[in-house]
JSON list of C-alpha atoms in Angstrom, two decimals:
[
{"chain": "A", "resi": 1, "resn": "MET", "atom": "CA", "xyz": [0.17, 0.17, 0.02]},
{"chain": "A", "resi": 2, "resn": "ILE", "atom": "CA", "xyz": [3.22, 2.48, 0.69]},
{"chain": "A", "resi": 3, "resn": "GLU", "atom": "CA", "xyz": [4.65, 1.76, -2.46]},
{"chain": "A", "resi": 4, "resn": "ALA", "atom": "CA", "xyz": [0.94, 2.29, -4.60]},
{"chain": "A", "resi": 5, "resn": "ASP", "atom": "CA", "xyz": [0.89, 6.20, -2.48]},
{"chain": "A", "resi": 6, "resn": "PRO", "atom": "CA", "xyz": [3.34, 6.94, -0.37]},
{"chain": "A", "resi": 7, "resn": "ARG", "atom": "CA", "xyz": [1.53, 9.54, 0.67]},
{"chain": "A", "resi": 8, "resn": "GLN", "atom": "CA", "xyz": [-1.33, 7.72, 3.03]},
{"chain": "A", "resi": 9, "resn": "THR", "atom": "CA", "xyz": [-0.23, 8.41, 5.99]},
{"chain": "A", "resi": 10, "resn": "SER", "atom": "CA", "xyz": [-0.30, 6.29, 9.21]},
{"chain": "A", "resi": 11, "resn": "ARG", "atom": "CA", "xyz": [-3.64, 7.90, 10.20]},
{"chain": "A", "resi": 12, "resn": "GLN", "atom": "CA", "xyz": [-5.04, 6.85, 7.19]},
{"chain": "A", "resi": 13, "resn": "LEU", "atom": "CA", "xyz": [-3.49, 2.80, 6.32]},
{"chain": "A", "resi": 14, "resn": "SER", "atom": "CA", "xyz": [-5.03, 1.77, 10.16]},
{"chain": "A", "resi": 15, "resn": "GLN", "atom": "CA", "xyz": [-8.59, 3.03, 8.85]},
{"chain": "A", "resi": 16, "resn": "SER", "atom": "CA", "xyz": [-7.78, 1.48, 5.40]},
{"chain": "A", "resi": 17, "resn": "LEU", "atom": "CA", "xyz": [-6.07, -1.76, 7.80]},
{"chain": "A", "resi": 18, "resn": "ASN", "atom": "CA", "xyz": [-8.48, -1.90, 10.77]},
{"chain": "A", "resi": 19, "resn": "VAL", "atom": "CA", "xyz": [-5.62, -2.34, 12.49]},
{"chain": "A", "resi": 20, "resn": "ASP", "atom": "CA", "xyz": [-4.20, -0.13, 15.50]},
{"chain": "A", "resi": 21, "resn": "HIS", "atom": "CA", "xyz": [-2.15, 2.29, 15.09]},
{"chain": "A", "resi": 22, "resn": "GLN", "atom": "CA", "xyz": [0.87, 1.63, 16.19]},
{"chain": "A", "resi": 23, "resn": "THR", "atom": "CA", "xyz": [0.67, -1.11, 14.89]},
{"chain": "A", "resi": 24, "resn": "VAL", "atom": "CA", "xyz": [0.64, 0.57, 11.43]},
{"chain": "A", "resi": 25, "resn": "LEU", "atom": "CA", "xyz": [4.23, 2.49, 12.77]},
{"chain": "A", "resi": 26, "resn": "SER", "atom": "CA", "xyz": [5.79, -0.20, 14.45]},
{"chain": "A", "resi": 27, "resn": "HIS", "atom": "CA", "xyz": [5.10, -2.35, 11.04]},
{"chain": "A", "resi": 28, "resn": "LEU", "atom": "CA", "xyz": [6.62, 1.28, 8.78]},
{"chain": "A", "resi": 29, "resn": "HIS", "atom": "CA", "xyz": [9.47, 1.65, 11.25]},
{"chain": "A", "resi": 30, "resn": "GLU", "atom": "CA", "xyz": [10.67, -1.76, 10.59]},
{"chain": "A", "resi": 31, "resn": "ILE", "atom": "CA", "xyz": [10.37, -1.46, 6.56]},
{"chain": "A", "resi": 32, "resn": "GLY", "atom": "CA", "xyz": [12.36, 1.29, 6.60]},
{"chain": "A", "resi": 33, "resn": "LYS", "atom": "CA", "xyz": [10.07, 4.09, 6.23]},
{"chain": "A", "resi": 34, "resn": "VAL", "atom": "CA", "xyz": [10.11, 7.61, 8.05]},
{"chain": "A", "resi": 35, "resn": "TRP", "atom": "CA", "xyz": [7.05, 10.63, 7.05]},
{"chain": "A", "resi": 36, "resn": "LYS", "atom": "CA", "xyz": [9.10, 13.16, 5.80]},
{"chain": "A", "resi": 37, "resn": "MET", "atom": "CA", "xyz": [7.69, 16.17, 4.07]},
{"chain": "A", "resi": 38, "resn": "GLU", "atom": "CA", "xyz": [7.68, 18.00, 0.41]},
{"chain": "A", "resi": 39, "resn": "LYS", "atom": "CA", "xyz": [10.47, 20.16, 0.36]},
{"chain": "A", "resi": 40, "resn": "TRP", "atom": "CA", "xyz": [9.88, 22.97, -1.83]},
{"chain": "A", "resi": 41, "resn": "VAL", "atom": "CA", "xyz": [12.38, 24.97, -4.08]},
{"chain": "A", "resi": 42, "resn": "PRO", "atom": "CA", "xyz": [11.75, 27.20, -6.65]},
{"chain": "A", "resi": 43, "resn": "HIS", "atom": "CA", "xyz": [10.69, 26.85, -10.36]},
{"chain": "A", "resi": 44, "resn": "LYS", "atom": "CA", "xyz": [13.24, 25.83, -12.14]},
{"chain": "A", "resi": 45, "resn": "LEU", "atom": "CA", "xyz": [14.24, 29.77, -14.61]},
{"chain": "A", "resi": 46, "resn": "THR", "atom": "CA", "xyz": [14.23, 29.26, -18.46]},
{"chain": "A", "resi": 47, "resn": "GLU", "atom": "CA", "xyz": [15.99, 31.84, -20.61]},
{"chain": "A", "resi": 48, "resn": "LYS", "atom": "CA", "xyz": [13.98, 33.25, -21.58]},
{"chain": "A", "resi": 49, "resn": "ASN", "atom": "CA", "xyz": [13.09, 34.26, -17.88]},
{"chain": "A", "resi": 50, "resn": "LYS", "atom": "CA", "xyz": [16.85, 34.92, -17.28]},
{"chain": "A", "resi": 51, "resn": "LEU", "atom": "CA", "xyz": [16.88, 37.51, -19.53]},
{"chain": "A", "resi": 52, "resn": "GLN", "atom": "CA", "xyz": [13.45, 39.23, -18.76]},
{"chain": "A", "resi": 53, "resn": "ARG", "atom": "CA", "xyz": [14.60, 38.95, -15.69]},
{"chain": "A", "resi": 54, "resn": "LEU", "atom": "CA", "xyz": [18.05, 40.59, -15.82]},
{"chain": "A", "resi": 55, "resn": "SER", "atom": "CA", "xyz": [15.69, 43.31, -18.18]},
{"chain": "A", "resi": 56, "resn": "ILE", "atom": "CA", "xyz": [13.30, 44.49, -15.69]},
{"chain": "A", "resi": 57, "resn": "SER", "atom": "CA", "xyz": [15.79, 44.54, -12.60]},
{"chain": "A", "resi": 58, "resn": "THR", "atom": "CA", "xyz": [18.68, 46.76, -14.85]},
{"chain": "A", "resi": 59, "resn": "CYS", "atom": "CA", "xyz": [15.16, 49.02, -15.77]},
{"chain": "A", "resi": 60, "resn": "LEU", "atom": "CA", "xyz": [14.49, 49.55, -11.99]},
{"chain": "A", "resi": 61, "resn": "LEU", "atom": "CA", "xyz": [18.06, 50.39, -10.47]},
{"chain": "A", "resi": 62, "resn": "LEU", "atom": "CA", "xyz": [18.43, 52.67, -13.57]},
{"chain": "A", "resi": 63, "resn": "ARG", "atom": "CA", "xyz": [15.00, 54.56, -12.73]},
{"chain": "A", "resi": 64, "resn": "HIS", "atom": "CA", "xyz": [15.48, 54.87, -9.25]},
{"chain": "A", "resi": 65, "resn": "LYS", "atom": "CA", "xyz": [18.65, 56.64, -9.87]},
{"chain": "A", "resi": 66, "resn": "ASN", "atom": "CA", "xyz": [17.33, 58.73, -11.26]},
{"chain": "A", "resi": 67, "resn": "ASP", "atom": "CA", "xyz": [13.50, 59.39, -10.15]},
{"chain": "A", "resi": 68, "resn": "PRO", "atom": "CA", "xyz": [14.31, 57.37, -6.36]},
{"chain": "A", "resi": 69, "resn": "PHE", "atom": "CA", "xyz": [10.82, 55.56, -5.67]},
{"chain": "A", "resi": 70, "resn": "LEU", "atom": "CA", "xyz": [11.27, 53.33, -2.90]},
{"chain": "A", "resi": 71, "resn": "SER", "atom": "CA", "xyz": [9.09, 55.23, -0.53]},
{"chain": "A", "resi": 72, "resn": "ARG", "atom": "CA", "xyz": [5.92, 54.99, -2.01]},
{"chain": "A", "resi": 73, "resn": "ILE", "atom": "CA", "xyz": [6.24, 51.34, -2.72]},
{"chain": "A", "resi": 74, "resn": "ILE", "atom": "CA", "xyz": [3.41, 49.19, -1.29]},
{"chain": "A", "resi": 75, "resn": "THR", "atom": "CA", "xyz": [3.61, 45.95, -1.17]},
{"chain": "A", "resi": 76, "resn": "CYS", "atom": "CA", "xyz": [0.98, 42.73, 0.25]},
{"chain": "A", "resi": 77, "resn": "ASP", "atom": "CA", "xyz": [1.47, 39.57, 1.34]},
{"chain": "A", "resi": 78, "resn": "GLU", "atom": "CA", "xyz": [-1.19, 36.33, 2.89]},
{"chain": "A", "resi": 79, "resn": "LYS", "atom": "CA", "xyz": [-0.46, 33.97, 4.82]},
{"chain": "A", "resi": 80, "resn": "TRP", "atom": "CA", "xyz": [-2.45, 31.12, 6.91]},
{"chain": "A", "resi": 81, "resn": "LEU", "atom": "CA", "xyz": [-3.02, 30.75, 10.45]},
{"chain": "A", "resi": 82, "resn": "TRP", "atom": "CA", "xyz": [-4.06, 27.73, 11.99]},
{"chain": "A", "resi": 83, "resn": "TYR", "atom": "CA", "xyz": [-4.67, 28.96, 16.03]},
{"chain": "A", "resi": 84, "resn": "ASP", "atom": "CA", "xyz": [-6.51, 27.40, 19.31]},
{"chain": "A", "resi": 85, "resn": "CYS", "atom": "CA", "xyz": [-7.63, 29.74, 21.22]},
{"chain": "A", "resi": 86, "resn": "SER", "atom": "CA", "xyz": [-9.17, 26.91, 23.59]},
{"chain": "A", "resi": 87, "resn": "ALA", "atom": "CA", "xyz": [-8.34, 26.67, 27.19]},
{"chain": "A", "resi": 88, "resn": "ARG", "atom": "CA", "xyz": [-8.77, 23.55, 30.16]},
{"chain": "A", "resi": 89, "resn": "SER", "atom": "CA", "xyz": [-11.30, 23.97, 32.64]},
{"chain": "A", "resi": 90, "resn": "GLY", "atom": "CA", "xyz": [-10.59, 22.57, 36.39]},
{"chain": "A", "resi": 91, "resn": "GLN", "atom": "CA", "xyz": [-13.68, 21.33, 38.52]},
{"chain": "A", "resi": 92, "resn": "TRP", "atom": "CA", "xyz": [-13.50, 20.59, 42.81]},
{"chain": "A", "resi": 93, "resn": "MET", "atom": "CA", "xyz": [-12.81, 16.81, 42.77]},
{"chain": "A", "resi": 94, "resn": "GLY", "atom": "CA", "xyz": [-11.42, 14.31, 45.29]},
{"chain": "A", "resi": 95, "resn": "LYS", "atom": "CA", "xyz": [-8.24, 13.37, 45.68]},
{"chain": "A", "resi": 96, "resn": "GLU", "atom": "CA", "xyz": [-8.26, 10.00, 44.26]},
{"chain": "A", "resi": 97, "resn": "GLU", "atom": "CA", "xyz": [-10.73, 10.37, 41.78]},
{"chain": "A", "resi": 98, "resn": "PRO", "atom": "CA", "xyz": [-8.83, 11.44, 38.21]},
{"chain": "A", "resi": 99, "resn": "PRO", "atom": "CA", "xyz": [-9.70, 14.14, 36.63]},
{"chain": "A", "resi": 100, "resn": "ALA", "atom": "CA", "xyz": [-12.14, 14.29, 33.15]},
{"chain": "A", "resi": 101, "resn": "LYS", "atom": "CA", "xyz": [-11.21, 13.46, 30.00]},
{"chain": "A", "resi": 102, "resn": "VAL", "atom": "CA", "xyz": [-11.75, 16.03, 27.44]},
{"chain": "A", "resi": 103, "resn": "ALA", "atom": "CA", "xyz": [-10.34, 15.53, 23.45]},
{"chain": "A", "resi": 104, "resn": "LYS", "atom": "CA", "xyz": [-8.52, 17.40, 22.35]},
{"chain": "A", "resi": 105, "resn": "ARG", "atom": "CA", "xyz": [-9.86, 19.58, 19.00]},
{"chain": "A", "resi": 106, "resn": "ASP", "atom": "CA", "xyz": [-9.88, 19.41, 16.00]},
{"chain": "A", "resi": 107, "resn": "LEU", "atom": "CA", "xyz": [-7.61, 22.47, 13.99]},
{"chain": "A", "resi": 108, "resn": "HIS", "atom": "CA", "xyz": [-8.19, 21.96, 10.55]},
{"chain": "A", "resi": 109, "resn": "VAL", "atom": "CA", "xyz": [-10.80, 24.06, 10.94]},
{"chain": "A", "resi": 110, "resn": "LYS", "atom": "CA", "xyz": [-8.73, 26.55, 13.03]},
{"chain": "A", "resi": 111, "resn": "LYS", "atom": "CA", "xyz": [-7.14, 27.53, 9.91]},
{"chain": "A", "resi": 112, "resn": "VAL", "atom": "CA", "xyz": [-7.97, 31.48, 8.73]},
{"chain": "A", "resi": 113, "resn": "MET", "atom": "CA", "xyz": [-5.89, 33.39, 5.50]},
{"chain": "A", "resi": 114, "resn": "VAL", "atom": "CA", "xyz": [-4.27, 37.03, 7.70]},
{"chain": "A", "resi": 115, "resn": "SER", "atom": "CA", "xyz": [-3.93, 39.56, 4.69]},
{"chain": "A", "resi": 116, "resn": "VAL", "atom": "CA", "xyz": [-1.44, 41.84, 5.45]},
{"chain": "A", "resi": 117, "resn": "TRP", "atom": "CA", "xyz": [-0.44, 45.17, 3.09]},
{"chain": "A", "resi": 118, "resn": "TRP", "atom": "CA", "xyz": [2.81, 48.13, 4.35]},
{"chain": "A", "resi": 119, "resn": "SER", "atom": "CA", "xyz": [5.55, 50.75, 3.17]},
{"chain": "A", "resi": 120, "resn": "GLN", "atom": "CA", "xyz": [8.77, 51.37, 4.37]},
{"chain": "A", "resi": 121, "resn": "ASN", "atom": "CA", "xyz": [7.11, 53.48, 6.63]},
{"chain": "A", "resi": 122, "resn": "GLY", "atom": "CA", "xyz": [5.64, 50.42, 8.28]},
{"chain": "A", "resi": 123, "resn": "ILE", "atom": "CA", "xyz": [1.86, 48.29, 8.25]},
{"chain": "A", "resi": 124, "resn": "ILE", "atom": "CA", "xyz": [-0.86, 50.06, 6.14]},
{"chain": "A", "resi": 125, "resn": "HIS", "atom": "CA", "xyz": [-3.62, 46.66, 6.47]},
{"chain": "A", "resi": 126, "resn": "TYR", "atom": "CA", "xyz": [-4.52, 44.34, 7.90]},
{"chain": "A", "resi": 127, "resn": "GLU", "atom": "CA", "xyz": [-7.57, 41.83, 7.55]},
{"chain": "A", "resi": 128, "resn": "PHE", "atom": "CA", "xyz": [-8.30, 38.18, 8.52]},
{"chain": "A", "resi": 129, "resn": "LEU", "atom": "CA", "xyz": [-10.33, 36.67, 6.82]},
{"chain": "A", "resi": 130, "resn": "LYS", "atom": "CA", "xyz": [-13.26, 34.87, 7.25]},
{"chain": "A", "resi": 131, "resn": "ARG", "atom": "CA", "xyz": [-13.07, 31.11, 8.18]},
{"chain": "A", "resi": 132, "resn": "GLY", "atom": "CA", "xyz": [-11.95, 28.86, 5.05]},
{"chain": "A", "resi": 133, "resn": "GLN", "atom": "CA", "xyz": [-12.33, 32.15, 3.18]},
{"chain": "A", "resi": 134, "resn": "THR", "atom": "CA", "xyz": [-8.91, 32.96, 0.47]},
{"chain": "A", "resi": 135, "resn": "ILE", "atom": "CA", "xyz": [-8.10, 35.38, -1.63]},
{"chain": "A", "resi": 136, "resn": "THR", "atom": "CA", "xyz": [-10.08, 36.56, -5.42]},
{"chain": "A", "resi": 137, "resn": "ALA", "atom": "CA", "xyz": [-10.30, 39.30, -7.63]},
{"chain": "A", "resi": 138, "resn": "GLU", "atom": "CA", "xyz": [-12.81, 41.08, -5.53]},
{"chain": "A", "resi": 139, "resn": "VAL", "atom": "CA", "xyz": [-11.85, 40.40, -2.25]},
{"chain": "A", "resi": 140, "resn": "TYR", "atom": "CA", "xyz": [-8.40, 42.04, -3.62]},
{"chain": "A", "resi": 141, "resn": "CYS", "atom": "CA", "xyz": [-9.80, 44.69, -4.67]},
{"chain": "A", "resi": 142, "resn": "HIS", "atom": "CA", "xyz": [-12.44, 45.52, -1.73]},
{"chain": "A", "resi": 143, "resn": "GLN", "atom": "CA", "xyz": [-8.40, 45.52, 0.34]},
{"chain": "A", "resi": 144, "resn": "LEU", "atom": "CA", "xyz": [-7.47, 47.48, -2.67]},
{"chain": "A", "resi": 145, "resn": "ASP", "atom": "CA", "xyz": [-9.70, 50.50, -1.62]},
{"chain": "A", "resi": 146, "resn": "VAL", "atom": "CA", "xyz": [-9.26, 49.67, 2.48]},
{"chain": "A", "resi": 147, "resn": "VAL", "atom": "CA", "xyz": [-5.29, 50.42, 1.70]},
{"chain": "A", "resi": 148, "resn": "ASN", "atom": "CA", "xyz": [-6.50, 53.38, -0.52]},
{"chain": "A", "resi": 149, "resn": "ALA", "atom": "CA", "xyz": [-8.55, 55.12, 2.16]},
{"chain": "A", "resi": 150, "resn": "LYS", "atom": "CA", "xyz": [-6.47, 54.76, 4.74]},
{"chain": "A", "resi": 151, "resn": "LEU", "atom": "CA", "xyz": [-3.13, 56.02, 3.24]},
{"chain": "A", "resi": 152, "resn": "LEU", "atom": "CA", "xyz": [-5.13, 59.63, 2.00]},
{"chain": "A", "resi": 153, "resn": "GLN", "atom": "CA", "xyz": [-5.07, 59.45, 5.21]},
{"chain": "A", "resi": 154, "resn": "THR", "atom": "CA", "xyz": [-2.36, 58.76, 6.51]},
{"chain": "A", "resi": 155, "resn": "HIS", "atom": "CA", "xyz": [0.30, 59.66, 3.18]},
{"chain": "A", "resi": 156, "resn": "PRO", "atom": "CA", "xyz": [-2.03, 61.70, 1.55]},
{"chain": "A", "resi": 157, "resn": "ALA", "atom": "CA", "xyz": [0.67, 63.33, -0.81]},
{"chain": "A", "resi": 158, "resn": "LEU", "atom": "CA", "xyz": [1.35, 60.21, -2.03]},
{"chain": "A", "resi": 159, "resn": "VAL", "atom": "CA", "xyz": [-1.77, 59.12, -3.85]},
{"chain": "A", "resi": 160, "resn": "ASN", "atom": "CA", "xyz": [-2.55, 63.34, -4.50]},
{"chain": "A", "resi": 161, "resn": "ARG", "atom": "CA", "xyz": [1.15, 64.26, -5.35]},
{"chain": "A", "resi": 162, "resn": "LYS", "atom": "CA", "xyz": [2.63, 60.91, -6.60]},
{"chain": "A", "resi": 163, "resn": "VAL", "atom": "CA", "xyz": [1.27, 57.22, -7.08]},
{"chain": "A", "resi": 164, "resn": "PRO", "atom": "CA", "xyz": [1.12, 55.41, -5.11]},
{"chain": "A", "resi": 165, "resn": "LEU", "atom": "CA", "xyz": [3.39, 52.02, -6.51]},
{"chain": "A", "resi": 166, "resn": "VAL", "atom": "CA", "xyz": [2.38, 48.53, -6.08]},
{"chain": "A", "resi": 167, "resn": "LEU", "atom": "CA", "xyz": [4.74, 45.60, -5.80]},
{"chain": "A", "resi": 168, "resn": "HIS", "atom": "CA", "xyz": [2.63, 41.84, -5.96]},
{"chain": "A", "resi": 169, "resn": "ASP", "atom": "CA", "xyz": [3.93, 38.80, -7.70]},
{"chain": "A", "resi": 170, "resn": "ASN", "atom": "CA", "xyz": [1.94, 37.41, -10.26]},
{"chain": "A", "resi": 171, "resn": "ALA", "atom": "CA", "xyz": [-0.55, 35.01, -8.34]},
{"chain": "A", "resi": 172, "resn": "ARG", "atom": "CA", "xyz": [-4.20, 35.29, -10.59]},
{"chain": "A", "resi": 173, "resn": "PRO", "atom": "CA", "xyz": [-5.61, 37.40, -8.17]},
{"chain": "A", "resi": 174, "resn": "HIS", "atom": "CA", "xyz": [-3.29, 39.69, -8.57]},
{"chain": "A", "resi": 175, "resn": "VAL", "atom": "CA", "xyz": [-3.46, 40.22, -12.64]},
{"chain": "A", "resi": 176, "resn": "ALA", "atom": "CA", "xyz": [-6.83, 39.98, -13.01]},
{"chain": "A", "resi": 177, "resn": "LYS", "atom": "CA", "xyz": [-8.63, 41.62, -15.69]},
{"chain": "A", "resi": 178, "resn": "THR", "atom": "CA", "xyz": [-11.29, 43.65, -12.31]},
{"chain": "A", "resi": 179, "resn": "THR", "atom": "CA", "xyz": [-7.56, 43.69, -9.90]},
{"chain": "A", "resi": 180, "resn": "VAL", "atom": "CA", "xyz": [-6.10, 45.12, -13.13]},
{"chain": "A", "resi": 181, "resn": "GLN", "atom": "CA", "xyz": [-9.47, 47.97, -13.38]},
{"chain": "A", "resi": 182, "resn": "LYS", "atom": "CA", "xyz": [-9.67, 48.25, -9.59]},
{"chain": "A", "resi": 183, "resn": "LEU", "atom": "CA", "xyz": [-5.58, 50.02, -10.55]},
{"chain": "A", "resi": 184, "resn": "LYS", "atom": "CA", "xyz": [-6.47, 52.17, -13.28]},
{"chain": "A", "resi": 185, "resn": "GLN", "atom": "CA", "xyz": [-9.13, 53.35, -11.27]},
{"chain": "A", "resi": 186, "resn": "LEU", "atom": "CA", "xyz": [-6.87, 54.80, -8.79]},
{"chain": "A", "resi": 187, "resn": "GLY", "atom": "CA", "xyz": [-4.69, 55.77, -10.63]},
{"chain": "A", "resi": 188, "resn": "TYR", "atom": "CA", "xyz": [-1.50, 53.09, -9.31]},
{"chain": "A", "resi": 189, "resn": "GLU", "atom": "CA", "xyz": [1.23, 51.45, -11.44]},
{"chain": "A", "resi": 190, "resn": "THR", "atom": "CA", "xyz": [1.74, 48.16, -10.68]},
{"chain": "A", "resi": 191, "resn": "LEU", "atom": "CA", "xyz": [5.95, 47.29, -10.86]},
{"chain": "A", "resi": 192, "resn": "PRO", "atom": "CA", "xyz": [6.91, 44.17, -12.58]},
{"chain": "A", "resi": 193, "resn": "HIS", "atom": "CA", "xyz": [7.16, 41.26, -11.17]},
{"chain": "A", "resi": 194, "resn": "PRO", "atom": "CA", "xyz": [9.80, 38.81, -12.78]},
{"chain": "A", "resi": 195, "resn": "ALA", "atom": "CA", "xyz": [9.15, 35.01, -11.74]},
{"chain": "A", "resi": 196, "resn": "TYR", "atom": "CA", "xyz": [11.89, 33.83, -8.61]},
{"chain": "A", "resi": 197, "resn": "SER", "atom": "CA", "xyz": [14.91, 32.82, -9.42]},
{"chain": "A", "resi": 198, "resn": "ARG", "atom": "CA", "xyz": [16.79, 29.91, -7.99]},
{"chain": "A", "resi": 199, "resn": "PRO", "atom": "CA", "xyz": [19.42, 30.05, -5.22]},
{"chain": "A", "resi": 200, "resn": "LEU", "atom": "CA", "xyz": [22.67, 29.54, -6.20]},
{"chain": "A", "resi": 201, "resn": "PRO", "atom": "CA", "xyz": [24.04, 26.60, -4.37]},
{"chain": "A", "resi": 202, "resn": "ASN", "atom": "CA", "xyz": [26.40, 26.22, -1.59]}
]
């Protein structure tokens, strides 16, 4: 079963075989199996990607030399968070009585995404999405409106006299048609974001 599908967890094997979980772990240990998480690696860049990255980097360096723009950049990122706010409760019992047993809560229902917007001056806006909700073009456009409103209060010159520069990756919500239209409506400029490079070997 492991050779057919090495991604099966020991719990899944235990349920499929209808045997004790500890028995499955013992057998896995005996046959030399160890649970290892996958390792993320950047995408391998093609020659075209490399040339594009060099061209974009060169243009941005020249632009910054002629007209420093780092103070105009706003960027954002999203991350899944796991949390568990449950606490164990106590009760008065006799000295020889064992404490009550309560099953641990399932953390899978305790996952939320947080979205943070910031500039060189610090955090502009952060938002915890509803449980199970992810970033879509509609959510992203709403956040752009909120960020713009906050910038008008804290840095009106950036919005009124200069042009905010949005630096984000090429995720689908960031490059969707509705997002592009929203950025154009707000008068924001998007900085080019080349493909990620593979780290240099040690």
